[in-house]
């Protein structure tokens, strides 16, 4: 388990590539269960999310343990996550799919944003979604709910493996999200997957230019030797938006 930051190069490469591209790179490495579906960004204008996972796990709540908070309450796993998720990381919140209560509200989300946390991804619900949805900050969840977390949930631990929508997430795994959903990349593969995703995304931009010019798929996608040579020339020319037919 690591809380080390990703290199600037790896973050840049992941941000350049779509989750669709990254999923193909993961499939090439034999990973089929790494795509988290069923989650949506609260702010459609703040969708790109990249960072190592810091996990928070909830279980169903119990009435004698989960009550409205007071200043005298001992530290909880939730408050630990709010104050200790490192800057640049993604807070991954697992609820076993319980959407009866919001896992976080606008105040806690704002605290995470101010602390430099990259964003939040949860298989549960969020509350105060009209406010969070206006933040220029990515928050992904499966639903909205008015009740606070303690109405139906109990925070039990941080930085342990969790399951999000059927996908395992280990602390330190890299989360990459956009409008298609999220991809989980094991930390030890992050640098190479980011590098190869960047290259695939760049190649596909050139392929799209060729297809838009009327080229047929065979020989272009996947590229034959001629297309590869044309692609190299396109890169050397500065990757222009248009290219001679």
PDB file of C-alpha atoms in Angstrom:
ATOM      1  CA  UNK A   1       0.000   0.000   0.000  1.00  0.00           C
ATOM      2  CA  UNK A   2       1.344   3.408  -0.991  1.00  0.00           C
ATOM      3  CA  UNK A   3       0.203   6.996  -0.731  1.00  0.00           C
ATOM      4  CA  UNK A   4       2.966   8.285  -3.005  1.00  0.00           C
ATOM      5  CA  UNK A   5       1.915  10.755  -5.678  1.00  0.00           C
ATOM      6  CA  UNK A   6       1.872   9.868  -9.358  1.00  0.00           C
ATOM      7  CA  UNK A   7       4.504  11.457 -11.566  1.00  0.00           C
ATOM      8  CA  UNK A   8       3.429  14.532 -13.521  1.00  0.00           C
ATOM      9  CA  UNK A   9       4.116  12.631 -16.756  1.00  0.00           C
ATOM     10  CA  UNK A  10       1.812   9.760 -15.791  1.00  0.00           C
ATOM     11  CA  UNK A  11      -0.997  12.136 -14.788  1.00  0.00           C
ATOM     12  CA  UNK A  12      -0.590  14.040 -18.077  1.00  0.00           C
ATOM     13  CA  UNK A  13      -0.700  10.826 -20.116  1.00  0.00           C
ATOM     14  CA  UNK A  14      -3.826   9.575 -18.332  1.00  0.00           C
ATOM     15  CA  UNK A  15      -5.573  12.917 -18.798  1.00  0.00           C
ATOM     16  CA  UNK A  16      -4.787  12.836 -22.531  1.00  0.00           C
ATOM     17  CA  UNK A  17      -6.370   9.406 -22.998  1.00  0.00           C
ATOM     18  CA  UNK A  18     -10.019   8.425 -22.655  1.00  0.00           C
ATOM     19  CA  UNK A  19     -11.165   5.645 -20.353  1.00  0.00           C
ATOM     20  CA  UNK A  20     -12.163   3.762 -23.512  1.00  0.00           C
ATOM     21  CA  UNK A  21      -8.538   3.819 -24.641  1.00  0.00           C
ATOM     22  CA  UNK A  22      -7.246   2.888 -21.182  1.00  0.00           C
ATOM     23  CA  UNK A  23      -9.674  -0.040 -21.014  1.00  0.00           C
ATOM     24  CA  UNK A  24      -8.141  -1.431 -24.209  1.00  0.00           C
ATOM     25  CA  UNK A  25      -4.658  -1.150 -22.736  1.00  0.00           C
ATOM     26  CA  UNK A  26      -5.864  -3.026 -19.659  1.00  0.00           C
ATOM     27  CA  UNK A  27      -7.459  -5.724 -21.833  1.00  0.00           C
ATOM     28  CA  UNK A  28      -4.135  -6.176 -23.645  1.00  0.00           C
ATOM     29  CA  UNK A  29      -2.649  -6.963 -20.227  1.00  0.00           C
ATOM     30  CA  UNK A  30      -5.378  -9.479 -19.399  1.00  0.00           C
ATOM     31  CA  UNK A  31      -7.541  -7.274 -17.143  1.00  0.00           C
ATOM     32  CA  UNK A  32     -11.260  -7.599 -17.911  1.00  0.00           C
ATOM     33  CA  UNK A  33     -12.795  -6.539 -14.591  1.00  0.00           C
ATOM     34  CA  UNK A  34     -11.371  -3.046 -14.202  1.00  0.00           C
ATOM     35  CA  UNK A  35     -14.131  -0.811 -15.592  1.00  0.00           C
ATOM     36  CA  UNK A  36     -16.572   0.749 -13.128  1.00  0.00           C
ATOM     37  CA  UNK A  37     -19.937   1.427 -14.743  1.00  0.00           C
ATOM     38  CA  UNK A  38     -23.145   2.867 -13.358  1.00  0.00           C
ATOM     39  CA  UNK A  39     -21.507   5.957 -11.872  1.00  0.00           C
ATOM     40  CA  UNK A  40     -22.125   9.490 -13.070  1.00  0.00           C
ATOM     41  CA  UNK A  41     -20.376  12.830 -12.481  1.00  0.00           C
ATOM     42  CA  UNK A  42     -22.458  15.311 -10.498  1.00  0.00           C
ATOM     43  CA  UNK A  43     -21.030  18.136 -12.580  1.00  0.00           C
ATOM     44  CA  UNK A  44     -20.970  17.260 -16.302  1.00  0.00           C
ATOM     45  CA  UNK A  45     -18.399  20.021 -16.795  1.00  0.00           C
ATOM     46  CA  UNK A  46     -16.008  18.514 -14.219  1.00  0.00           C
ATOM     47  CA  UNK A  47     -15.452  14.931 -15.297  1.00  0.00           C
ATOM     48  CA  UNK A  48     -11.748  14.238 -15.764  1.00  0.00           C
ATOM     49  CA  UNK A  49     -10.429  12.495 -12.678  1.00  0.00           C
ATOM     50  CA  UNK A  50      -7.004  10.901 -12.176  1.00  0.00           C
ATOM     51  CA  UNK A  51      -5.295   9.863  -8.958  1.00  0.00           C
ATOM     52  CA  UNK A  52      -4.360   7.046  -6.596  1.00  0.00           C
ATOM     53  CA  UNK A  53      -7.180   5.588  -4.528  1.00  0.00           C
ATOM     54  CA  UNK A  54      -7.632   6.314  -0.835  1.00  0.00           C
ATOM     55  CA  UNK A  55     -10.470   4.061   0.300  1.00  0.00           C
ATOM     56  CA  UNK A  56     -13.290   4.523   2.817  1.00  0.00           C
ATOM     57  CA  UNK A  57     -15.643   1.631   3.588  1.00  0.00           C
ATOM     58  CA  UNK A  58     -19.145   1.830   5.018  1.00  0.00           C
ATOM     59  CA  UNK A  59     -21.378  -0.970   6.271  1.00  0.00           C
ATOM     60  CA  UNK A  60     -25.116  -0.729   6.985  1.00  0.00           C
ATOM     61  CA  UNK A  61     -25.811   1.469   9.990  1.00  0.00           C
ATOM     62  CA  UNK A  62     -27.209   0.471  13.378  1.00  0.00           C
ATOM     63  CA  UNK A  63     -29.406   2.715  15.520  1.00  0.00           C
ATOM     64  CA  UNK A  64     -27.439   2.430  18.764  1.00  0.00           C
ATOM     65  CA  UNK A  65     -24.160   3.340  17.049  1.00  0.00           C
ATOM     66  CA  UNK A  66     -25.088   5.831  14.354  1.00  0.00           C
ATOM     67  CA  UNK A  67     -26.572   9.051  15.687  1.00  0.00           C
ATOM     68  CA  UNK A  68     -26.445  12.749  14.726  1.00  0.00           C
ATOM     69  CA  UNK A  69     -22.883  14.043  15.221  1.00  0.00           C
ATOM     70  CA  UNK A  70     -21.734  16.133  18.193  1.00  0.00           C
ATOM     71  CA  UNK A  71     -18.430  17.974  18.817  1.00  0.00           C
ATOM     72  CA  UNK A  72     -17.540  15.379  21.465  1.00  0.00           C
ATOM     73  CA  UNK A  73     -17.701  12.418  19.083  1.00  0.00           C
ATOM     74  CA  UNK A  74     -14.482  10.371  18.762  1.00  0.00           C
ATOM     75  CA  UNK A  75     -12.806  10.399  15.324  1.00  0.00           C
ATOM     76  CA  UNK A  76     -14.608   8.224  12.795  1.00  0.00           C
ATOM     77  CA  UNK A  77     -13.326   6.528   9.666  1.00  0.00           C
ATOM     78  CA  UNK A  78     -15.269   9.087   7.643  1.00  0.00           C
ATOM     79  CA  UNK A  79     -13.631  12.062   9.366  1.00  0.00           C
ATOM     80  CA  UNK A  80     -10.254  10.364   9.074  1.00  0.00           C
ATOM     81  CA  UNK A  81     -10.764  10.055   5.326  1.00  0.00           C
ATOM     82  CA  UNK A  82     -11.822  13.690   5.037  1.00  0.00           C
ATOM     83  CA  UNK A  83      -8.709  14.957   6.809  1.00  0.00           C
ATOM     84  CA  UNK A  84      -6.133  12.398   5.683  1.00  0.00           C
ATOM     85  CA  UNK A  85      -6.814  11.622   2.017  1.00  0.00           C
ATOM     86  CA  UNK A  86      -3.603  12.958   0.435  1.00  0.00           C
ATOM     87  CA  UNK A  87      -3.671  15.769  -2.085  1.00  0.00           C
ATOM     88  CA  UNK A  88      -3.854  14.427  -5.639  1.00  0.00           C
ATOM     89  CA  UNK A  89      -5.599  11.231  -4.504  1.00  0.00           C
ATOM     90  CA  UNK A  90      -9.142  10.050  -5.210  1.00  0.00           C
ATOM     91  CA  UNK A  91     -11.360   9.285  -2.227  1.00  0.00           C
ATOM     92  CA  UNK A  92     -13.059   6.002  -3.146  1.00  0.00           C
ATOM     93  CA  UNK A  93     -16.150   5.416  -0.992  1.00  0.00           C
ATOM     94  CA  UNK A  94     -17.623   1.900  -0.805  1.00  0.00           C
ATOM     95  CA  UNK A  95     -21.138   1.386   0.588  1.00  0.00           C
ATOM     96  CA  UNK A  96     -22.060  -2.074  -0.748  1.00  0.00           C
ATOM     97  CA  UNK A  97     -24.307  -0.157  -3.130  1.00  0.00           C
ATOM     98  CA  UNK A  98     -26.405   1.369  -0.342  1.00  0.00           C
ATOM     99  CA  UNK A  99     -28.003   4.537  -1.730  1.00  0.00           C
ATOM    100  CA  UNK A 100     -30.476   5.276   1.085  1.00  0.00           C
ATOM    101  CA  UNK A 101     -28.168   7.946   2.555  1.00  0.00           C
ATOM    102  CA  UNK A 102     -25.616  10.338   1.162  1.00  0.00           C
ATOM    103  CA  UNK A 103     -22.046   9.344   1.901  1.00  0.00           C
ATOM    104  CA  UNK A 104     -20.844  12.949   1.720  1.00  0.00           C
ATOM    105  CA  UNK A 105     -22.481  16.376   1.613  1.00  0.00           C
ATOM    106  CA  UNK A 106     -21.400  19.744   0.328  1.00  0.00           C
ATOM    107  CA  UNK A 107     -19.373  20.779   3.402  1.00  0.00           C
ATOM    108  CA  UNK A 108     -17.267  17.612   3.464  1.00  0.00           C
ATOM    109  CA  UNK A 109     -16.865  17.734  -0.310  1.00  0.00           C
ATOM    110  CA  UNK A 110     -15.667  21.327  -0.062  1.00  0.00           C
ATOM    111  CA  UNK A 111     -13.155  20.353   2.618  1.00  0.00           C
ATOM    112  CA  UNK A 112     -11.721  17.671   0.346  1.00  0.00           C
ATOM    113  CA  UNK A 113     -11.547  20.087  -2.584  1.00  0.00           C
ATOM    114  CA  UNK A 114      -9.787  22.758  -0.514  1.00  0.00           C
ATOM    115  CA  UNK A 115      -7.277  20.151   0.713  1.00  0.00           C
ATOM    116  CA  UNK A 116      -6.294  19.347  -2.886  1.00  0.00           C
ATOM    117  CA  UNK A 117      -7.926  15.917  -3.148  1.00  0.00           C
ATOM    118  CA  UNK A 118      -8.402  15.050  -6.837  1.00  0.00           C
ATOM    119  CA  UNK A 119     -12.048  14.013  -6.476  1.00  0.00           C
ATOM    120  CA  UNK A 120     -14.474  11.419  -5.130  1.00  0.00           C
ATOM    121  CA  UNK A 121     -15.822   8.171  -6.553  1.00  0.00           C
ATOM    122  CA  UNK A 122     -18.533   6.184  -4.769  1.00  0.00           C
ATOM    123  CA  UNK A 123     -20.916   3.310  -5.408  1.00  0.00           C
ATOM    124  CA  UNK A 124     -23.319   5.038  -3.002  1.00  0.00           C
ATOM    125  CA  UNK A 125     -25.250   8.292  -3.029  1.00  0.00           C
ATOM    126  CA  UNK A 126     -24.298  11.913  -2.431  1.00  0.00           C
ATOM    127  CA  UNK A 127     -26.397  14.535  -0.667  1.00  0.00           C
ATOM    128  CA  UNK A 128     -26.475  18.270  -1.368  1.00  0.00           C
ATOM    129  CA  UNK A 129     -26.040  17.350  -5.016  1.00  0.00           C
ATOM    130  CA  UNK A 130     -27.312  20.710  -6.352  1.00  0.00           C
ATOM    131  CA  UNK A 131     -24.385  22.382  -4.552  1.00  0.00           C
ATOM    132  CA  UNK A 132     -21.742  19.741  -5.276  1.00  0.00           C
ATOM    133  CA  UNK A 133     -22.889  19.694  -8.896  1.00  0.00           C
ATOM    134  CA  UNK A 134     -21.816  23.312  -9.252  1.00  0.00           C
ATOM    135  CA  UNK A 135     -18.306  22.714  -7.905  1.00  0.00           C
ATOM    136  CA  UNK A 136     -15.523  22.733 -10.485  1.00  0.00           C
ATOM    137  CA  UNK A 137     -14.386  19.428  -9.037  1.00  0.00           C
ATOM    138  CA  UNK A 138     -15.150  15.819 -10.046  1.00  0.00           C
ATOM    139  CA  UNK A 139     -17.487  13.782  -7.849  1.00  0.00           C
ATOM    140  CA  UNK A 140     -18.877  10.486  -9.167  1.00  0.00           C
ATOM    141  CA  UNK A 141     -21.700   8.530  -7.525  1.00  0.00           C
ATOM    142  CA  UNK A 142     -24.643   6.302  -8.397  1.00  0.00           C
ATOM    143  CA  UNK A 143     -27.498   8.325  -6.879  1.00  0.00           C
ATOM    144  CA  UNK A 144     -28.625  11.308  -4.845  1.00  0.00           C
ATOM    145  CA  UNK A 145     -30.098  11.043  -1.351  1.00  0.00           C
ATOM    146  CA  UNK A 146     -31.260  13.612   1.192  1.00  0.00           C
ATOM    147  CA  UNK A 147     -30.597  11.725   4.479  1.00  0.00           C
ATOM    148  CA  UNK A 148     -27.152  12.035   6.090  1.00  0.00           C
ATOM    149  CA  UNK A 149     -24.841   9.041   6.148  1.00  0.00           C
ATOM    150  CA  UNK A 150     -25.549   8.109   9.779  1.00  0.00           C
ATOM    151  CA  UNK A 151     -29.215   7.497   8.942  1.00  0.00           C
ATOM    152  CA  UNK A 152     -28.354   4.264   7.156  1.00  0.00           C
ATOM    153  CA  UNK A 153     -24.574   3.822   7.038  1.00  0.00           C
ATOM    154  CA  UNK A 154     -21.676   3.253   9.413  1.00  0.00           C
ATOM    155  CA  UNK A 155     -18.068   4.137   8.447  1.00  0.00           C
ATOM    156  CA  UNK A 156     -15.799   1.311   9.525  1.00  0.00           C
ATOM    157  CA  UNK A 157     -12.329   1.668   8.013  1.00  0.00           C
ATOM    158  CA  UNK A 158     -10.015   3.397   5.592  1.00  0.00           C
ATOM    159  CA  UNK A 159      -7.254   2.132   3.326  1.00  0.00           C
ATOM    160  CA  UNK A 160      -8.466  -1.427   2.899  1.00  0.00           C
ATOM    161  CA  UNK A 161      -9.467  -3.165  -0.350  1.00  0.00           C
ATOM    162  CA  UNK A 162     -13.052  -2.414  -1.377  1.00  0.00           C
ATOM    163  CA  UNK A 163     -15.457  -3.387  -4.132  1.00  0.00           C
ATOM    164  CA  UNK A 164     -17.036  -0.650  -6.247  1.00  0.00           C
ATOM    165  CA  UNK A 165     -19.832  -1.804  -8.558  1.00  0.00           C
ATOM    166  CA  UNK A 166     -18.260  -5.259  -8.698  1.00  0.00           C
ATOM    167  CA  UNK A 167     -14.724  -4.013  -9.348  1.00  0.00           C
ATOM    168  CA  UNK A 168     -11.915  -4.431  -6.787  1.00  0.00           C
ATOM    169  CA  UNK A 169     -10.083  -1.289  -5.715  1.00  0.00           C
ATOM    170  CA  UNK A 170      -6.945  -1.575  -3.604  1.00  0.00           C
ATOM    171  CA  UNK A 171      -5.440   1.429  -1.825  1.00  0.00           C
ATOM    172  CA  UNK A 172      -2.999   3.090  -4.192  1.00  0.00           C
ATOM    173  CA  UNK A 173      -4.623   1.747  -7.370  1.00  0.00           C
ATOM    174  CA  UNK A 174      -5.009   4.512  -9.931  1.00  0.00           C
ATOM    175  CA  UNK A 175      -8.513   5.744 -10.717  1.00  0.00           C
ATOM    176  CA  UNK A 176      -9.128   7.345 -14.124  1.00  0.00           C
ATOM    177  CA  UNK A 177     -12.648   8.600 -14.851  1.00  0.00           C
ATOM    178  CA  UNK A 178     -14.535  10.448 -17.564  1.00  0.00           C
ATOM    179  CA  UNK A 179     -18.069  10.432 -18.976  1.00  0.00           C
ATOM    180  CA  UNK A 180     -17.821   6.708 -19.859  1.00  0.00           C
ATOM    181  CA  UNK A 181     -17.141   5.674 -16.263  1.00  0.00           C
ATOM    182  CA  UNK A 182     -13.940   4.809 -14.426  1.00  0.00           C
ATOM    183  CA  UNK A 183     -11.015   2.452 -14.931  1.00  0.00           C
ATOM    184  CA  UNK A 184      -8.959   0.991 -12.086  1.00  0.00           C
ATOM    185  CA  UNK A 185      -5.276   0.497 -12.901  1.00  0.00           C
ATOM    186  CA  UNK A 186      -3.020  -1.406 -10.465  1.00  0.00           C
ATOM    187  CA  UNK A 187      -0.371   0.983  -9.206  1.00  0.00           C
ATOM    188  CA  UNK A 188       2.580  -1.068 -10.441  1.00  0.00           C
ATOM    189  CA  UNK A 189       1.213  -0.848 -14.010  1.00  0.00           C
ATOM    190  CA  UNK A 190       0.234   2.821 -13.932  1.00  0.00           C
ATOM    191  CA  UNK A 191       3.253   4.359 -15.641  1.00  0.00           C
ATOM    192  CA  UNK A 192       3.325   1.931 -18.573  1.00  0.00           C
ATOM    193  CA  UNK A 193      -0.454   1.893 -19.035  1.00  0.00           C
ATOM    194  CA  UNK A 194      -0.493   5.698 -19.049  1.00  0.00           C
ATOM    195  CA  UNK A 195       2.352   5.826 -21.559  1.00  0.00           C
ATOM    196  CA  UNK A 196       0.770   3.298 -23.910  1.00  0.00           C
ATOM    197  CA  UNK A 197      -2.677   4.884 -23.528  1.00  0.00           C
ATOM    198  CA  UNK A 198      -1.231   8.227 -24.592  1.00  0.00           C
ATOM    199  CA  UNK A 199       0.309   6.653 -27.688  1.00  0.00           C
ATOM    200  CA  UNK A 200      -2.883   4.764 -28.590  1.00  0.00           C
ATOM    201  CA  UNK A 201      -4.985   7.913 -28.161  1.00  0.00           C
ATOM    202  CA  UNK A 202      -2.623   9.929 -30.359  1.00  0.00           C
ATOM    203  CA  UNK A 203      -2.597   7.247 -33.060  1.00  0.00           C
ATOM    204  CA  UNK A 204      -6.392   7.095 -33.025  1.00  0.00           C
ATOM    205  CA  UNK A 205      -6.596  10.863 -33.532  1.00  0.00           C
ATOM    206  CA  UNK A 206      -4.604  10.398 -36.728  1.00  0.00           C
ATOM    207  CA  UNK A 207      -6.722   7.403 -37.720  1.00  0.00           C
ATOM    208  CA  UNK A 208      -9.856   9.518 -37.235  1.00  0.00           C
ATOM    209  CA  UNK A 209      -8.432  12.111 -39.630  1.00  0.00           C
ATOM    210  CA  UNK A 210      -7.890   9.410 -42.238  1.00  0.00           C
ATOM    211  CA  UNK A 211     -11.346   7.870 -41.778  1.00  0.00           C
ATOM    212  CA  UNK A 212     -12.879  11.341 -41.968  1.00  0.00           C
ATOM    213  CA  UNK A 213     -11.149  11.744 -45.336  1.00  0.00           C
ATOM    214  CA  UNK A 214     -12.996   8.700 -46.642  1.00  0.00           C
ATOM    215  CA  UNK A 215     -10.366   5.997 -46.097  1.00  0.00           C
ATOM    216  CA  UNK A 216     -11.573   2.443 -45.562  1.00  0.00           C
ATOM    217  CA  UNK A 217     -10.936   0.690 -42.254  1.00  0.00           C
ATOM    218  CA  UNK A 218      -8.603  -2.046 -43.614  1.00  0.00           C
ATOM    219  CA  UNK A 219      -5.019  -0.869 -43.489  1.00  0.00           C
ATOM    220  CA  UNK A 220      -5.891   2.176 -41.412  1.00  0.00           C
ATOM    221  CA  UNK A 221      -7.366   0.675 -38.251  1.00  0.00           C
ATOM    222  CA  UNK A 222      -5.293  -1.189 -37.204  1.00  0.00           C
ATOM    223  CA  UNK A 223      -2.595   0.596 -39.193  1.00  0.00           C
ATOM    224  CA  UNK A 224      -0.475  -1.059 -41.840  1.00  0.00           C
ATOM    225  CA  UNK A 225       3.100   0.008 -42.626  1.00  0.00           C
ATOM    226  CA  UNK A 226       2.005   2.882 -44.850  1.00  0.00           C
ATOM    227  CA  UNK A 227      -0.368   4.286 -42.250  1.00  0.00           C
ATOM    228  CA  UNK A 228       2.357   3.979 -39.612  1.00  0.00           C
ATOM    229  CA  UNK A 229       4.743   5.924 -41.853  1.00  0.00           C
ATOM    230  CA  UNK A 230       2.094   8.590 -42.458  1.00  0.00           C
ATOM    231  CA  UNK A 231       1.453   8.734 -38.723  1.00  0.00           C
ATOM    232  CA  UNK A 232       5.154   9.298 -37.971  1.00  0.00           C
ATOM    233  CA  UNK A 233       5.229  12.125 -40.518  1.00  0.00           C
ATOM    234  CA  UNK A 234       2.111  13.646 -38.947  1.00  0.00           C
ATOM    235  CA  UNK A 235       3.747  13.647 -35.512  1.00  0.00           C
ATOM    236  CA  UNK A 236       6.893  15.232 -36.956  1.00  0.00           C
ATOM    237  CA  UNK A 237       4.735  17.953 -38.521  1.00  0.00           C
ATOM    238  CA  UNK A 238       3.283  18.866 -35.132  1.00  0.00           C
ATOM    239  CA  UNK A 239       0.060  16.806 -35.240  1.00  0.00           C
ATOM    240  CA  UNK A 240      -1.999  19.209 -37.371  1.00  0.00           C
ATOM    241  CA  UNK A 241      -5.794  18.963 -37.388  1.00  0.00           C
ATOM    242  CA  UNK A 242      -5.736  18.436 -41.157  1.00  0.00           C
ATOM    243  CA  UNK A 243      -3.445  16.218 -43.225  1.00  0.00           C
ATOM    244  CA  UNK A 244      -3.027  15.695 -46.972  1.00  0.00           C
ATOM    245  CA  UNK A 245      -5.075  12.841 -48.381  1.00  0.00           C
TER     246      UNK A 245
END
